[in-house]
Coordinates of C-alpha atoms and ligand atoms in Angstrom, one line a residue:
Chain M
M177 CA 124.0 55.4 117.9
S178 CA 121.1 57.9 118.4
L179 CA 118.3 58.0 115.9
F180 CA 119.3 61.5 115.0
S181 CA 122.9 60.6 114.1
F182 CA 121.6 57.4 112.4
L183 CA 119.4 59.5 110.1
G184 CA 122.2 61.9 109.5
T185 CA 124.5 59.0 108.5
L186 CA 121.8 57.6 106.2
E187 CA 121.4 61.0 104.6
I188 CA 125.1 61.4 103.8
G189 CA 125.4 57.8 102.7
L190 CA 122.5 58.3 100.2
I191 CA 124.0 61.5 98.8
Y192 CA 127.4 59.8 98.3
G193 CA 125.5 57.0 96.6
L194 CA 125.4 59.4 93.6
V195 CA 129.1 59.8 93.9
A196 CA 129.5 56.0 93.9
I197 CA 127.5 55.6 90.8
G198 CA 129.6 58.3 89.1
V199 CA 132.8 56.5 90.2
Y200 CA 131.4 53.2 89.0
L201 CA 130.8 54.7 85.5
T202 CA 134.4 55.8 85.1
F203 CA 136.3 53.1 87.0
R204 CA 134.3 50.1 86.0
I205 CA 132.3 50.9 82.9
L206 CA 134.8 53.1 81.0
D207 CA 137.9 51.7 82.6
F208 CA 139.0 55.3 83.0
P209 CA 140.2 55.9 86.6
D210 CA 139.1 59.5 87.1
L211 CA 140.1 61.5 90.1
T212 CA 138.4 64.7 88.9
V213 CA 135.6 64.0 91.3
D214 CA 137.5 65.4 94.3
G215 CA 137.2 68.7 92.5
S216 CA 133.9 68.3 90.8
F217 CA 132.1 67.5 94.0
T218 CA 133.2 70.8 95.4
L219 CA 132.5 72.6 92.1
G220 CA 128.9 71.4 92.1
A221 CA 128.5 72.6 95.7
A222 CA 130.4 75.9 95.1
V223 CA 128.4 76.9 92.0
T224 CA 125.1 76.0 93.5
A225 CA 125.8 77.7 96.9
T226 CA 127.1 80.9 95.2
L227 CA 124.1 81.1 92.9
I228 CA 121.6 80.5 95.8
V229 CA 123.3 83.3 97.7
M230 CA 123.0 85.5 94.6
G231 CA 119.2 84.9 94.7
V232 CA 119.0 82.4 91.8
N233 CA 116.2 79.8 92.0
V234 CA 117.4 76.7 94.0
F235 CA 116.5 74.2 91.2
L236 CA 118.3 76.3 88.6
A237 CA 121.3 76.7 90.9
T238 CA 121.4 72.9 91.4
V239 CA 121.2 72.2 87.7
A240 CA 123.9 74.8 87.1
G241 CA 126.2 73.1 89.7
T242 CA 125.6 69.7 88.0
I243 CA 126.4 71.1 84.6
A244 CA 129.5 72.8 85.8
A245 CA 130.8 69.6 87.3
A246 CA 130.0 67.7 84.0
C247 CA 132.1 70.3 82.2
A248 CA 135.0 69.5 84.5
G249 CA 134.7 65.9 83.4
L250 CA 134.8 67.0 79.8
V251 CA 138.1 68.8 80.4
T252 CA 139.7 65.7 81.8
A253 CA 138.4 63.6 78.8
W254 CA 139.7 66.3 76.5
L255 CA 143.2 66.3 78.0
N256 CA 143.3 62.5 77.7
L257 CA 141.7 62.0 74.3
R258 CA 143.2 65.0 72.5
F259 CA 146.7 65.1 73.9
D260 CA 147.2 61.5 75.1
I261 CA 147.8 62.5 78.7
L262 CA 147.4 59.5 80.9
H263 CA 143.9 59.3 82.2
L264 CA 145.0 59.3 85.9
L265 CA 147.3 62.3 85.3
A266 CA 144.7 64.2 83.2
S267 CA 142.2 63.9 86.0
I268 CA 144.7 65.0 88.7
L269 CA 145.5 68.1 86.6
T270 CA 141.8 69.0 86.4
M271 CA 141.3 68.3 90.0
T272 CA 144.2 70.5 91.0
A273 CA 143.0 73.3 88.7
L274 CA 139.5 73.0 90.2
Y275 CA 140.8 73.8 93.7
T276 CA 141.6 77.3 92.6
I277 CA 138.5 77.6 90.4
N278 CA 136.3 76.6 93.3
L279 CA 137.9 79.4 95.5
R280 CA 137.3 81.8 92.7
V281 CA 133.7 80.8 92.2
M282 CA 132.9 81.3 95.9
G283 CA 135.2 84.3 96.3
K284 CA 136.1 82.9 99.8
P285 CA 136.9 79.5 101.3
N286 CA 133.3 78.8 102.3
V287 CA 129.8 79.9 101.7
A288 CA 127.1 79.5 104.3
L289 CA 123.5 78.5 103.3
I290 CA 122.0 78.4 106.7
M291 CA 119.8 81.4 106.1
E292 CA 119.1 80.8 102.5
P293 CA 116.3 78.8 100.8
T294 CA 117.4 75.4 99.6
I295 CA 116.1 72.7 97.4
L296 CA 114.6 71.2 100.7
T297 CA 112.6 74.3 101.6
P298 CA 109.5 73.5 99.5
F299 CA 109.3 70.1 101.3
E300 CA 109.5 71.4 104.8
G301 CA 106.5 70.3 106.8
I302 CA 105.1 68.2 104.0
F303 CA 102.7 65.5 105.3
G304 CA 103.5 66.8 108.7
L305 CA 106.9 64.9 108.6
P306 CA 109.6 66.1 110.9
D307 CA 112.4 67.6 109.0
M308 CA 115.0 65.0 109.8
Y309 CA 112.8 62.3 108.2
M310 CA 111.8 64.5 105.3
R311 CA 115.5 65.1 104.4
V312 CA 116.4 61.4 104.4
I313 CA 113.4 60.7 102.2
F314 CA 114.3 63.5 99.9
V315 CA 117.9 62.4 99.3
A316 CA 116.8 58.8 99.0
V317 CA 114.4 59.7 96.2
C318 CA 117.1 61.7 94.5
A319 CA 119.6 58.8 94.7
L320 CA 117.0 56.3 93.6
I321 CA 115.9 58.3 90.6
G322 CA 119.5 59.0 89.6
G323 CA 120.4 55.3 90.0
L324 CA 117.4 54.1 88.0
L325 CA 118.0 56.5 85.2
V326 CA 121.7 55.5 85.0
A327 CA 120.8 51.8 85.0
W328 CA 118.2 52.4 82.3
F329 CA 120.7 54.4 80.3
L330 CA 123.3 51.6 80.5
K331 CA 120.8 49.2 78.9
T332 CA 120.1 51.4 75.9
Q333 CA 122.0 51.1 72.7
Y334 CA 124.0 54.2 73.6
G335 CA 124.8 52.9 77.1
L336 CA 125.7 49.5 75.8
A337 CA 128.1 51.1 73.3
M338 CA 129.7 53.0 76.3
R339 CA 130.2 49.7 78.1
A340 CA 131.8 48.2 75.0
V341 CA 134.2 51.1 74.8
G342 CA 135.4 50.4 78.3
S343 CA 135.6 46.6 77.7
N344 CA 137.2 46.4 74.2
K345 CA 137.9 49.6 72.2
R346 CA 138.9 47.8 69.1
M347 CA 135.8 45.7 68.9
A348 CA 133.7 48.8 69.7
Q349 CA 135.3 50.7 66.8
A350 CA 134.9 47.8 64.4
N351 CA 131.2 47.9 65.2
G352 CA 130.9 51.5 64.3
I353 CA 131.0 53.0 67.8
V354 CA 132.7 56.4 68.0
V355 CA 135.0 55.7 71.0
K356 CA 135.9 59.2 71.9
Q357 CA 132.3 60.4 72.0
K358 CA 131.4 57.7 74.5
V359 CA 134.4 58.6 76.7
Y360 CA 133.3 62.3 76.7
A361 CA 129.8 61.4 77.4
G362 CA 130.7 59.0 80.2
L363 CA 133.0 61.5 82.0
A364 CA 130.4 64.2 81.7
L365 CA 127.7 62.0 83.1
S366 CA 129.9 60.7 85.9
N367 CA 131.1 64.1 87.0
G368 CA 127.6 65.5 86.6
L369 CA 126.3 63.0 89.1
V370 CA 129.2 63.8 91.5
G371 CA 128.5 67.5 91.1
L372 CA 124.8 66.9 91.9
A373 CA 125.8 65.1 95.0
G374 CA 128.0 68.1 95.9
A375 CA 125.1 70.5 95.3
L376 CA 122.8 68.3 97.5
F377 CA 125.4 68.0 100.2
A378 CA 125.8 71.8 100.4
Q379 CA 122.1 72.3 100.7
T380 CA 121.4 69.7 103.2
N381 CA 124.4 70.6 105.4
G382 CA 124.1 74.4 104.9
F383 CA 127.5 75.2 103.5
A384 CA 129.9 74.8 100.7
D385 CA 133.6 74.6 101.5
S386 CA 136.7 74.6 99.4
T387 CA 138.0 71.5 101.1
M388 CA 134.8 69.5 101.2
G389 CA 135.8 67.4 98.1
I390 CA 139.0 66.0 99.5
G391 CA 138.8 62.2 99.6
T392 CA 135.6 62.0 97.5
I393 CA 137.2 59.5 95.2
V394 CA 138.2 57.1 98.0
V395 CA 134.7 57.2 99.5
G396 CA 133.2 56.6 96.1
L397 CA 135.5 53.7 95.4
A398 CA 134.8 52.3 98.9
A399 CA 131.1 52.3 98.2
V400 CA 131.5 50.7 94.8
I401 CA 133.7 47.9 96.2
I402 CA 131.6 47.2 99.3
G403 CA 128.4 47.2 97.2
Q404 CA 129.9 44.8 94.5
S405 CA 131.4 42.4 97.0
L406 CA 128.0 42.0 98.7
F407 CA 125.8 41.8 95.6
A408 CA 127.5 39.8 92.8
S409 CA 125.1 40.4 89.9
R410 CA 125.2 41.2 86.2
S411 CA 122.0 43.2 86.2
M412 CA 122.6 46.9 85.7
Y413 CA 119.8 47.7 88.1
V414 CA 121.3 45.6 90.9
I415 CA 124.8 46.9 90.2
V416 CA 123.8 50.6 90.3
L417 CA 121.6 50.1 93.4
S418 CA 124.4 48.2 95.1
C419 CA 126.5 51.4 94.7
I420 CA 124.0 53.3 96.8
V421 CA 123.7 50.5 99.3
G422 CA 127.5 50.2 99.5
S423 CA 127.7 53.9 100.2
V424 CA 125.2 53.8 103.0
L425 CA 126.8 50.7 104.5
Y426 CA 130.2 52.4 104.3
R427 CA 128.9 55.4 106.2
L428 CA 127.2 53.3 108.8
A429 CA 130.4 51.2 109.3
V430 CA 132.5 54.3 109.7
S431 CA 130.1 55.9 112.1
M432 CA 129.8 52.8 114.2
A433 CA 133.6 52.4 114.4
L434 CA 133.9 56.1 115.5
N435 CA 131.1 55.7 118.0
A436 CA 132.3 52.4 119.6
D437 CA 134.0 53.7 122.7
F438 CA 135.9 50.4 123.3
L439 CA 137.7 50.9 120.0
G440 CA 138.9 54.3 121.1
F441 CA 138.8 55.9 117.7
S442 CA 138.5 59.6 117.3
A443 CA 137.2 61.6 114.2
S444 CA 140.8 62.1 113.0
D445 CA 141.1 58.3 112.5
L446 CA 138.6 58.4 109.7
N447 CA 141.2 57.8 106.9
L448 CA 142.6 54.7 108.6
I449 CA 139.1 53.3 109.1
T450 CA 138.3 53.9 105.4
A451 CA 141.4 52.2 104.2
V452 CA 140.8 49.2 106.4
L453 CA 137.2 48.9 105.3
V454 CA 138.1 49.1 101.6
A455 CA 140.9 46.6 102.1
L456 CA 138.4 44.2 103.9
A457 CA 135.9 44.6 101.1
L458 CA 138.6 43.7 98.6
I459 CA 139.9 40.8 100.6
F460 CA 136.5 39.3 101.3
P461 CA 135.5 38.1 97.8
K462 CA 138.9 36.6 97.3
L463 CA 138.8 34.7 100.6
R464 CA 135.3 33.5 99.7
N465 CA 136.4 32.2 96.4
E466 CA 139.4 30.4 97.9
W467 CA 137.1 28.9 100.5
K468 CA 134.7 27.7 97.8
A469 CA 137.5 26.2 95.8
K470 CA 138.7 24.3 98.9
Q471 CA 135.2 23.1 99.6
A472 CA 134.8 21.9 96.0
A473 CA 138.2 20.1 96.2
R474 CA 137.2 18.4 99.4
K475 CA 134.0 17.2 97.8
E476 CA 135.8 15.7 94.9
A477 CA 138.3 13.9 97.1
Chain X
M60 CA 134.1 46.6 45.0
I61 CA 137.4 47.6 46.7
S62 CA 140.1 49.5 44.9
C63 CA 143.4 50.4 46.4
K64 CA 145.6 52.8 44.3
E65 CA 149.2 53.3 45.1
L66 CA 148.5 52.7 48.8
H67 CA 151.4 53.5 51.1
V68 CA 151.6 53.1 54.9
T69 CA 154.6 54.2 56.9
F70 CA 154.7 53.7 60.7
N71 CA 156.5 56.1 63.0
R72 CA 157.3 58.4 60.1
G73 CA 160.4 60.5 60.7
L74 CA 161.5 58.5 63.7
P75 CA 164.4 56.1 63.9
T76 CA 161.9 53.3 64.1
E77 CA 160.3 54.3 60.8
K78 CA 158.8 51.3 59.1
L79 CA 157.5 51.1 55.5
A80 CA 154.7 48.6 56.0
L81 CA 152.9 49.1 52.6
R82 CA 154.8 50.3 49.6
G83 CA 152.4 50.9 46.8
I84 CA 149.5 48.5 46.8
D85 CA 147.5 48.5 43.6
L86 CA 144.6 46.2 44.0
T87 CA 141.0 46.0 42.6
I88 CA 138.6 43.5 43.9
P89 CA 135.3 43.3 42.0
Q90 CA 132.0 43.0 43.9
G91 CA 131.5 39.5 45.2
E92 CA 135.0 38.3 44.7
F93 CA 136.7 36.2 47.4
V94 CA 140.4 36.9 47.7
T95 CA 142.8 35.0 49.9
V96 CA 145.9 36.8 51.1
I97 CA 149.2 35.1 52.0
G98 CA 152.7 36.2 52.8
S99 CA 155.3 35.8 55.5
N100 CA 155.2 37.4 58.9
G101 CA 155.5 41.1 58.8
A102 CA 154.7 41.2 55.1
G103 CA 151.9 43.8 55.7
K104 CA 148.8 41.6 55.4
S105 CA 147.2 42.9 58.6
T106 CA 148.3 46.4 57.8
L107 CA 146.5 46.2 54.5
L108 CA 143.3 45.0 56.0
N109 CA 143.5 47.5 58.8
T110 CA 144.1 50.3 56.3
I111 CA 141.1 49.2 54.2
A112 CA 139.0 49.2 57.4
G113 CA 140.2 52.6 58.4
D114 CA 142.0 51.7 61.6
I115 CA 145.3 52.9 60.1
N116 CA 145.6 56.0 58.0
S117 CA 147.4 55.6 54.7
T118 CA 150.4 58.0 54.1
K119 CA 149.8 58.0 50.4
G120 CA 147.4 56.6 47.9
Q121 CA 143.7 56.1 47.7
I122 CA 141.0 53.6 48.8
L123 CA 137.6 53.4 47.1
F124 CA 134.5 51.3 47.9
G125 CA 132.7 51.2 44.6
E126 CA 132.8 54.8 43.4
R127 CA 133.1 56.2 46.9
D128 CA 136.5 57.6 48.0
V129 CA 136.9 56.5 51.6
T130 CA 140.6 57.4 52.0
K131 CA 139.8 60.1 54.5
V132 CA 136.8 58.4 56.1
P133 CA 137.5 57.3 59.7
A134 CA 137.0 53.6 60.6
T135 CA 133.6 54.2 62.2
G136 CA 132.4 55.8 58.9
R137 CA 133.2 52.6 57.1
T138 CA 131.5 50.1 59.3
A139 CA 128.3 50.3 57.3
D140 CA 130.2 48.6 54.5
I141 CA 132.7 46.5 56.3
A142 CA 132.4 43.6 58.7
R143 CA 135.5 42.1 60.3
V144 CA 136.7 39.1 62.2
F145 CA 140.1 39.3 63.9
Q146 CA 142.7 36.7 64.6
D147 CA 142.5 37.0 68.3
P148 CA 139.2 35.4 69.5
L149 CA 139.3 37.9 72.4
A150 CA 139.5 40.9 70.1
G151 CA 136.2 40.5 68.3
T152 CA 134.0 40.3 71.4
C153 CA 133.7 42.0 74.8
G154 CA 134.4 39.5 77.5
D155 CA 132.7 41.7 80.2
L156 CA 129.4 41.7 78.3
T157 CA 126.9 38.9 77.8
V158 CA 126.5 37.0 74.6
E159 CA 123.3 38.8 73.7
E160 CA 124.8 42.2 74.5
N161 CA 127.7 41.4 72.2
M162 CA 125.3 40.4 69.5
A163 CA 123.3 43.6 70.1
L164 CA 126.4 45.7 69.6
A165 CA 127.0 44.1 66.2
Y166 CA 123.3 44.3 65.4
G167 CA 123.6 48.1 65.8
R168 CA 126.7 48.3 63.6
G169 CA 126.5 51.1 61.1
K170 CA 123.5 52.6 62.9
R171 CA 123.6 55.4 65.4
G172 CA 123.6 54.4 69.1
R173 CA 120.2 55.5 70.3
L174 CA 118.4 55.8 73.6
S175 CA 116.2 52.8 72.9
P176 CA 116.7 49.5 74.8
A177 CA 119.6 47.6 73.3
L178 CA 117.7 44.3 73.6
N179 CA 114.2 43.2 73.1
T180 CA 112.2 40.0 72.5
K181 CA 112.5 40.3 68.7
T182 CA 116.3 40.8 68.6
R183 CA 116.8 38.0 71.2
E184 CA 114.8 35.7 68.9
I185 CA 117.1 36.7 65.9
F186 CA 120.2 36.1 68.0
R187 CA 119.0 32.7 69.2
E188 CA 118.2 31.6 65.6
Q189 CA 121.6 32.7 64.4
L190 CA 123.5 31.0 67.2
A191 CA 121.6 27.8 66.6
R192 CA 123.5 27.5 63.3
L193 CA 126.7 26.8 65.2
N194 CA 125.4 23.7 66.8
L195 CA 127.5 24.6 69.9
G196 CA 124.5 25.2 72.2
I197 CA 125.4 28.8 72.7
E198 CA 121.8 29.7 71.8
D199 CA 120.8 28.6 75.3
R200 CA 123.5 30.8 76.9
L201 CA 122.4 34.2 75.7
E202 CA 122.8 35.7 79.1
S203 CA 126.2 34.1 79.9
Q204 CA 129.2 36.4 80.1
M205 CA 131.2 36.2 76.9
G206 CA 134.4 35.8 78.9
L207 CA 133.1 32.4 80.1
L208 CA 133.0 30.9 76.5
S209 CA 136.0 29.1 75.0
G210 CA 138.2 30.8 72.4
G211 CA 136.6 28.7 69.6
Q212 CA 133.1 29.6 70.8
R213 CA 133.9 33.3 71.0
Q214 CA 135.4 33.2 67.5
S215 CA 132.2 31.5 66.2
V216 CA 130.1 34.2 67.8
S217 CA 132.3 36.9 66.3
L218 CA 131.8 35.4 62.9
L219 CA 128.0 35.4 63.3
M220 CA 128.2 38.9 64.6
S221 CA 130.0 40.1 61.5
A222 CA 127.0 38.8 59.5
L223 CA 124.2 40.3 61.6
Q224 CA 124.1 43.5 59.6
P225 CA 124.0 43.8 55.8
S226 CA 127.5 44.8 54.6
T227 CA 129.3 44.3 51.3
I228 CA 132.8 43.7 52.5
L229 CA 134.1 41.0 54.9
L230 CA 137.7 41.2 56.2
L231 CA 139.0 38.1 57.8
D232 CA 142.5 38.3 59.4
E233 CA 143.7 34.8 60.1
H234 CA 140.4 34.2 61.9
T235 CA 141.0 30.5 62.3
A236 CA 144.7 30.6 63.2
A237 CA 144.2 30.5 67.0
L238 CA 141.8 27.6 67.0
D239 CA 142.2 23.8 67.2
P240 CA 141.8 22.1 63.8
K241 CA 138.2 20.9 64.4
T242 CA 136.9 24.2 65.5
A243 CA 138.9 25.9 62.6
A244 CA 137.1 23.6 60.1
L245 CA 133.7 24.5 61.6
I246 CA 134.4 28.2 61.5
M247 CA 135.6 28.0 57.9
D248 CA 132.4 26.1 57.0
I249 CA 130.2 28.8 58.4
T250 CA 132.4 31.4 56.9
S251 CA 131.8 29.9 53.4
Q252 CA 128.1 29.7 54.1
I253 CA 127.8 33.3 55.1
I254 CA 129.8 34.5 52.2
A255 CA 127.7 32.5 49.7
E256 CA 124.5 33.7 51.3
K257 CA 125.3 37.4 51.3
Q258 CA 127.5 37.5 48.2
L259 CA 130.2 39.4 50.0
T260 CA 133.4 40.8 48.7
V261 CA 135.9 39.1 50.9
M262 CA 139.6 39.4 51.8
M263 CA 140.9 36.5 53.9
V264 CA 144.4 36.5 55.3
T265 CA 145.6 33.0 56.1
H266 CA 148.7 31.2 57.0
S267 CA 147.5 27.9 55.6
M268 CA 148.4 27.4 51.9
R269 CA 145.7 24.8 51.7
Q270 CA 143.1 27.2 52.9
A271 CA 144.4 29.9 50.5
L272 CA 143.9 27.7 47.5
D273 CA 140.7 25.9 48.6
H274 CA 138.7 29.0 49.3
G275 CA 137.8 31.9 47.1
S276 CA 138.7 32.5 43.5
R277 CA 141.9 34.5 43.7
T278 CA 145.1 34.5 45.8
I279 CA 147.5 37.3 46.3
M280 CA 150.9 37.2 48.1
L281 CA 152.3 40.1 49.9
H282 CA 156.0 40.6 50.6
E283 CA 157.6 43.6 52.3
G284 CA 154.6 45.7 51.7
K285 CA 154.0 44.9 48.0
I286 CA 151.9 42.5 46.1
I287 CA 154.4 40.1 44.5
F288 CA 152.0 37.6 43.2
D289 CA 148.3 37.6 42.0
L290 CA 146.8 34.3 41.1
A291 CA 143.4 33.6 39.6
G292 CA 141.5 31.6 37.1
E293 CA 142.7 28.4 35.5
Q294 CA 146.3 29.0 36.5
R295 CA 145.2 29.0 40.2
A296 CA 143.2 25.9 39.6
N297 CA 146.3 24.1 38.6
Y298 CA 148.3 25.3 41.6
E299 CA 149.3 23.0 44.4
V300 CA 150.3 23.8 47.9
K301 CA 153.9 23.0 47.0
D302 CA 153.9 25.5 44.2
L303 CA 152.8 28.2 46.7
L304 CA 155.5 27.0 49.1
N305 CA 158.1 27.4 46.4
L306 CA 157.0 31.0 45.8
F307 CA 157.3 31.6 49.5
A308 CA 160.8 30.3 49.6
Q309 CA 161.7 32.4 46.6
A310 CA 160.4 35.5 48.1
R311 CA 162.4 34.8 51.3
T312 CA 165.7 34.1 49.7
D313 CA 165.5 36.8 47.0
G314 CA 164.3 39.4 49.4
E315 CA 164.8 42.8 47.8
E316 CA 166.3 41.4 44.6
L317 CA 163.0 39.8 43.5
D318 CA 162.6 41.3 40.1
D319 CA 160.1 41.4 37.3
D320 CA 161.4 38.3 35.6
K321 CA 160.7 36.2 38.6
L322 CA 157.3 37.7 39.0
L323 CA 156.5 36.7 35.5
L324 CA 157.3 33.1 36.3
G325 CA 154.2 33.1 38.3
A326 CA 152.0 35.4 36.3
Ligands
ADP210 N1 151.5 50.0 64.8 C1 152.6 49.7 64.3 N2 153.7 50.4 64.6 C2 154.9 50.2 64.0 N3 155.2 49.1 63.2 C3 154.1 48.3 62.9 C4 152.8 48.5 63.4 N4 152.0 47.6 63.0 C5 152.7 46.8 62.2 N5 154.0 47.2 62.1 C6 155.1 46.7 61.3 O1 154.7 46.6 60.0 C7 155.0 45.4 59.3 C8 153.8 44.7 58.8 O2 153.0 44.2 59.8 P1 151.7 43.4 59.7 O3 150.9 44.0 58.7 O4 151.2 43.1 61.0 O5 152.3 42.0 59.1 P2 151.5 40.6 58.8 O6 151.7 40.4 57.3 O7 152.3 39.6 59.5 O8 150.1 40.8 59.2 C9 155.8 44.6 60.4 O9 157.1 44.8 60.2 C10 155.3 45.2 61.7 O10 156.4 45.1 62.6
MG211 MG1 149.0 39.7 60.7

């Protein structure tokens, strides 16, 4: 793998680290499998790109994309909490609706940002760094700040209450926690992070596209699962950072599999590779435990 | 003080599975009184406690805490007054969180969840001190995952958690039923200690007639959603387990026909 493609892979892995954290919040913390992210990733990108093309300040545009995606999460939460629609189905409905909404927002299937200023523009040439390094550092800082803030949040009283809601609703309620409020907040936060990732992706890659969000959920889940199978820890900081590391490792593994000529994969084999990687990450901890149990039994005998 | 006036609860109203779980409960429990609640399976004991706690909405009637009408107040709005321990040891704690995180949740009960750290040195010290009362060594396992503790240990922690915040009412729903006799005795011991310390108003549902008579100062029996028996004072002092068992048997065989004359037998 060339240095150039390595840095590119790193960059995408770091951006999707934010997606992984969002997915971790819904799937693991809230126990609310949320597929909205396929749509909210694109929504974040679409809103940001459209606003930038309209001449809006890049930071404001990024914030607007993030908030729009957070609102998509609120819609899913509302469908589930207000009307008892199964969480999975509620999120599929929102995701489906977003496909049209994203096209409406952009007014066409894709928006190019190549000629526009982006959130990276102010950092071009900073410290004399070549662009390709600067971009990686920029997204790394974004992912790290996002991750640290989420980890800190999960350790506050509010964050702890959110974790209790995902773990034991009845207990949470008996301790005075307003369950619905925490679900709304969690879905908004999760989708906001995913939307931010979409907004960063659009700006680093120079486009927003109506199909760019397809498969976001699987990639996010893969990152969470890979990260957690490698770093078994109960510390919120380790868990959140392992989402980012998992995302980077996932990208590296995919890109190596695609680049290894002897394997004979082509870009269209991406989905199979993803599925195999996730399956391996799921199998690995189980095999490890079985192996440990066998070792322990042998010792006793 | 808890007062229930003409309290009715109907599940699945208007559906073929409609169930009248409470059919007019009139009950006043003065501040500081400890009432034990007995009755056969499905009598409505849990429903009564859950309705007082606000988990279940009453279909008719009124609930007051002191002078405050809480009938329309949701469960989370009542948690400043009410602490609870459930029958299922897994229900009262979060298995995914650590012991100290669970305690921190209970420590924040009735307060708003804020963006300050959930745990600090001071709260950890309080938790350790409280857990030491159990003599189970849990005070050295603050950072263990709750799910790794045994059922009895978890129930003990739930009980301590219910007492971490000042409250006036304690609702216990068969909180020792799922435990082995030794642990059950320990839990009942600590329960009595906490109640005496905090002078709580208590409702304790129990399956054990012995427990019902040994604890508290008043015993009520529920049957098919009604209070059919309310025992206190000297009369209760003279009651034996076998007398209660007789009442039970009567309620069963008589079913709907149980009339006022038979109620008077006990009253
Ligand atoms: N959520 C519910 N939906 C429908 N029926 C219920 C529900 N909860 C309890 N019941 C019914 O109400 C009656 C009283 O139940 P419960 O209060 O749990 O009895 P117990 O005295 O054994 O605690 C039972 O017949 C039970 O089947
Ligand atoms: Mg019950």
